[in-house]
Tab-separated table of C-alpha atoms in Angstrom:
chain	number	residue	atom	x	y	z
S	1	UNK	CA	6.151	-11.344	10.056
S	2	UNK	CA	6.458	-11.337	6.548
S	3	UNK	CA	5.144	-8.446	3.774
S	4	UNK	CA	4.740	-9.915	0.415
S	5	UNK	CA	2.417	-9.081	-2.533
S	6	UNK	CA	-0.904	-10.517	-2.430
S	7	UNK	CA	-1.320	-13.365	-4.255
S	8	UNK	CA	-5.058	-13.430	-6.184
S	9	UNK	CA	-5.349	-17.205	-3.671
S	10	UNK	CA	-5.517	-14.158	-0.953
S	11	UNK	CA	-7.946	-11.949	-2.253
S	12	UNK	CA	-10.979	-13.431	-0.144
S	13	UNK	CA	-8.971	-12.768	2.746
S	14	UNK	CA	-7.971	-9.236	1.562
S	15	UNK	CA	-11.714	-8.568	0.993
S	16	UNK	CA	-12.525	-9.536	4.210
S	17	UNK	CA	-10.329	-7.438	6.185
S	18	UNK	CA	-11.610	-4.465	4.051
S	19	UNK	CA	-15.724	-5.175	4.532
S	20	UNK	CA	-15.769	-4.659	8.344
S	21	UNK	CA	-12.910	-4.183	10.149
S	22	UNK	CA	-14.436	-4.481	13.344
S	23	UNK	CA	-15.654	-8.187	13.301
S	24	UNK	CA	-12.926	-10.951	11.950
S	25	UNK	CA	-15.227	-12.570	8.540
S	26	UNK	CA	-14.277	-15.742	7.211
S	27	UNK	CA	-12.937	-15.288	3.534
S	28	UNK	CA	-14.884	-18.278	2.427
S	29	UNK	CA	-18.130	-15.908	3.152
S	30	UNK	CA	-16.582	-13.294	1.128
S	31	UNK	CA	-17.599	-12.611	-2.724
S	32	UNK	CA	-15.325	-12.057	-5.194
S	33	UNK	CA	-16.779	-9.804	-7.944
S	34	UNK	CA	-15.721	-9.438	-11.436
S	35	UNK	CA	-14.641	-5.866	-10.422
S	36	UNK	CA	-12.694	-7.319	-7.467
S	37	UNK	CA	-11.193	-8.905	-9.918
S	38	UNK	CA	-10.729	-6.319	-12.398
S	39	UNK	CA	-9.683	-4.101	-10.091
S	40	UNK	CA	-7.382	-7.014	-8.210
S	41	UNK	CA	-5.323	-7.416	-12.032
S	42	UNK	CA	-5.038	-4.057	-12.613
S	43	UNK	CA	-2.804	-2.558	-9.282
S	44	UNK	CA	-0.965	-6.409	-9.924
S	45	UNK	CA	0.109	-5.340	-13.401
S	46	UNK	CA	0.755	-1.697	-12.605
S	47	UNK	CA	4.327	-1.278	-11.377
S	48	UNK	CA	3.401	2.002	-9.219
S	49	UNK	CA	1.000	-0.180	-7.342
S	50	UNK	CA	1.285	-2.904	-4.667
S	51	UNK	CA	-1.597	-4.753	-3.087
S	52	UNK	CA	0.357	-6.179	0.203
S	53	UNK	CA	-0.384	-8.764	2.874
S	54	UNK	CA	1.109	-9.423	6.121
S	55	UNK	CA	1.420	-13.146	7.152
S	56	UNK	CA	3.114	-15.537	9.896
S	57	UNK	CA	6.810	-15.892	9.327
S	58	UNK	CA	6.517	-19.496	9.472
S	59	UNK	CA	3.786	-19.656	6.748
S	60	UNK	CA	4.454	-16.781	4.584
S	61	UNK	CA	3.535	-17.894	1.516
S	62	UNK	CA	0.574	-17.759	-0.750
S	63	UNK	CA	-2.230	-19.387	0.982
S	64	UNK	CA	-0.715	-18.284	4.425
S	65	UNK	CA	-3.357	-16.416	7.040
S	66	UNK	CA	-3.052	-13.005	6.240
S	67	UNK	CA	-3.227	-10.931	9.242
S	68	UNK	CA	-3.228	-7.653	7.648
S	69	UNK	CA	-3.092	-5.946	4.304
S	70	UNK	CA	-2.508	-2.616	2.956
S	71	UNK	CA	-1.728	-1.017	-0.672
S	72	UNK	CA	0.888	1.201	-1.765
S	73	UNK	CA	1.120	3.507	-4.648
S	74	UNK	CA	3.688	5.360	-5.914
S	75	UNK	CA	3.250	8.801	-7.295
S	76	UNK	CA	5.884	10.667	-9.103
S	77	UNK	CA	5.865	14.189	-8.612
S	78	UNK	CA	8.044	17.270	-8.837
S	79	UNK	CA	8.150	17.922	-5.312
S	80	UNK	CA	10.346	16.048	-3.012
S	81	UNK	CA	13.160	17.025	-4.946
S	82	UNK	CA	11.303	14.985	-7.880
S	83	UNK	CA	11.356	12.074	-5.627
S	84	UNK	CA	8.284	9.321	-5.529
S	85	UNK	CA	5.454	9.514	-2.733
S	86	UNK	CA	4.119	6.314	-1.320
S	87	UNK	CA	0.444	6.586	-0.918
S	88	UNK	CA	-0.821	4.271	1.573
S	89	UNK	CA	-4.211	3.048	1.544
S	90	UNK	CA	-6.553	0.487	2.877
S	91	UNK	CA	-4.522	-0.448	6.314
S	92	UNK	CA	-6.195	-3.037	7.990
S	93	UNK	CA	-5.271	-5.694	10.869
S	94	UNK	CA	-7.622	-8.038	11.370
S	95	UNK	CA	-9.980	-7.251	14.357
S	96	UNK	CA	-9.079	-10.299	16.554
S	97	UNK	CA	-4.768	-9.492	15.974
S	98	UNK	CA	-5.119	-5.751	17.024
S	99	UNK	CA	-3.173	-4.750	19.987
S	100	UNK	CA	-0.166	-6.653	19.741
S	101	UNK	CA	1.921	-4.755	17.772
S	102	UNK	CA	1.231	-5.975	14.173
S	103	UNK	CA	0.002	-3.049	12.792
S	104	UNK	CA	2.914	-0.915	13.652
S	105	UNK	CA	4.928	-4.170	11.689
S	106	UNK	CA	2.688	-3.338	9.089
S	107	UNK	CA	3.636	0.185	8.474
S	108	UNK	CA	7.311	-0.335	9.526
S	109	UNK	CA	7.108	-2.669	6.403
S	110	UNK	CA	5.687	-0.675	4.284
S	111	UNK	CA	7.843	2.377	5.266
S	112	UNK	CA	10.981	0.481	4.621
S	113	UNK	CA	9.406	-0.791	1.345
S	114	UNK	CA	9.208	3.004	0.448
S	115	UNK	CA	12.578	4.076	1.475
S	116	UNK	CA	14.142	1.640	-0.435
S	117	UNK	CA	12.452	2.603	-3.732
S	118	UNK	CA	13.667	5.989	-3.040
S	119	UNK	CA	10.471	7.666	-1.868
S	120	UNK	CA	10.802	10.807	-0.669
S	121	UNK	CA	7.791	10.877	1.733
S	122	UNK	CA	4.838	8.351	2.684
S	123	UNK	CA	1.691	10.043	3.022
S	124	UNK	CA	-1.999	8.316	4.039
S	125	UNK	CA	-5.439	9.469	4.991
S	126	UNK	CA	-7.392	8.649	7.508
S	127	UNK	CA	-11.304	8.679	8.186
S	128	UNK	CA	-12.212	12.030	10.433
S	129	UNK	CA	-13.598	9.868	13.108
S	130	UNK	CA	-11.216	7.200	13.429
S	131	UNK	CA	-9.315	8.626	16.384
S	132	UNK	CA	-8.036	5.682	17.472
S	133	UNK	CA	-6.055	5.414	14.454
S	134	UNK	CA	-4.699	8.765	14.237
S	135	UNK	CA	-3.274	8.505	17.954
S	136	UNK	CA	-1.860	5.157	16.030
S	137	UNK	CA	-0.557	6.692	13.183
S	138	UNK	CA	0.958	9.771	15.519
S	139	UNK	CA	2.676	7.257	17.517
S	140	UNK	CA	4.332	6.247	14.551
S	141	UNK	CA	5.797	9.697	13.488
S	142	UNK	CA	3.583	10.280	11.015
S	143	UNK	CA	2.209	14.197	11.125
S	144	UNK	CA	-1.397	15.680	10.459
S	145	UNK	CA	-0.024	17.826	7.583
S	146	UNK	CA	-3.405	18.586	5.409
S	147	UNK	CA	-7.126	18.471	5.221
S	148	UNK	CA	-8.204	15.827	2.616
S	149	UNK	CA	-11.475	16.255	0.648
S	150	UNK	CA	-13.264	13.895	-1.896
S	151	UNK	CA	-15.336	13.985	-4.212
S	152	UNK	CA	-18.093	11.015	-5.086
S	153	UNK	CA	-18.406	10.312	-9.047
S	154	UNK	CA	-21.462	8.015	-8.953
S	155	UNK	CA	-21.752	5.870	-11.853
């Protein structure tokens, strides 16, 4: 498996592993908005930010199926000995690849992608009622450490 930056030739694919992530969508059915796009040039030109994609070895490159995606962030902060954080967000595998281990390439990936920037921690949230994911994300070492709370800013 290969993790490389997502290329914008992915972003259909990208969006459809993010609008249901029960049901596999065909990108081609997916619309790009302008603030897809917006949005899509903004984490690309931000070097704390990585939209990432998970592909085939044998066809890794851009226009390769992605299998799964997920974005990291990095956040400086003064804890952690002033290290980074990696924030990870929007993990998804798509429905029809689940089960056979890609997901836990995913984060192995992503973890290593971390580490070697010198990240002192990698830190995600997870949906209350996704329990399936947090036996997942146990599995992988990572610890329920905090409640998370949001708060909506409606336009």
């Amino acid at each position: 498996m290969i993790l490389r930056t997502a290329t914008r030739q992915d972003l259909p694919a990208v969006l459809a592993l993010l609008a249901d992530e029960e049901r596999v969508l065909d990108p081609a059915s997916v619309t790009v908005g302008k603030a897809h796009e917006r949005a899509f040039a903004a984490i690309g030109a931000d070097p704390r930010n990585e939209m990432l994609v998970l592909t085939a070895e044998e066809a890794g490159g851009p226009g390769a199926e992605v299998l799964g995606c997920l974005q990291l962030t990095y956040v400086p902060g003064l804890g952690q000995g002033g290290r980074d954080r990696a924030l990870v967000e929007a993990v998804r595998i798509r429905a029809d690849r689940r089960g056979g281990g890609l997901g836990a390439e995913l984060m192995r990936l992503a973890v290593e992608r971390a580490r070697a920037r010198g990240c002192g921690l990698v830190q995600l949230t997870s949906g209350k009622r996704r329990s399936a994911a947090h036996r997942f994300y146990e599995r992988l070492g990572f610890a329920r450490s905090h409640e998370g709370f949001k708060l909506r800013l409606e336009p």
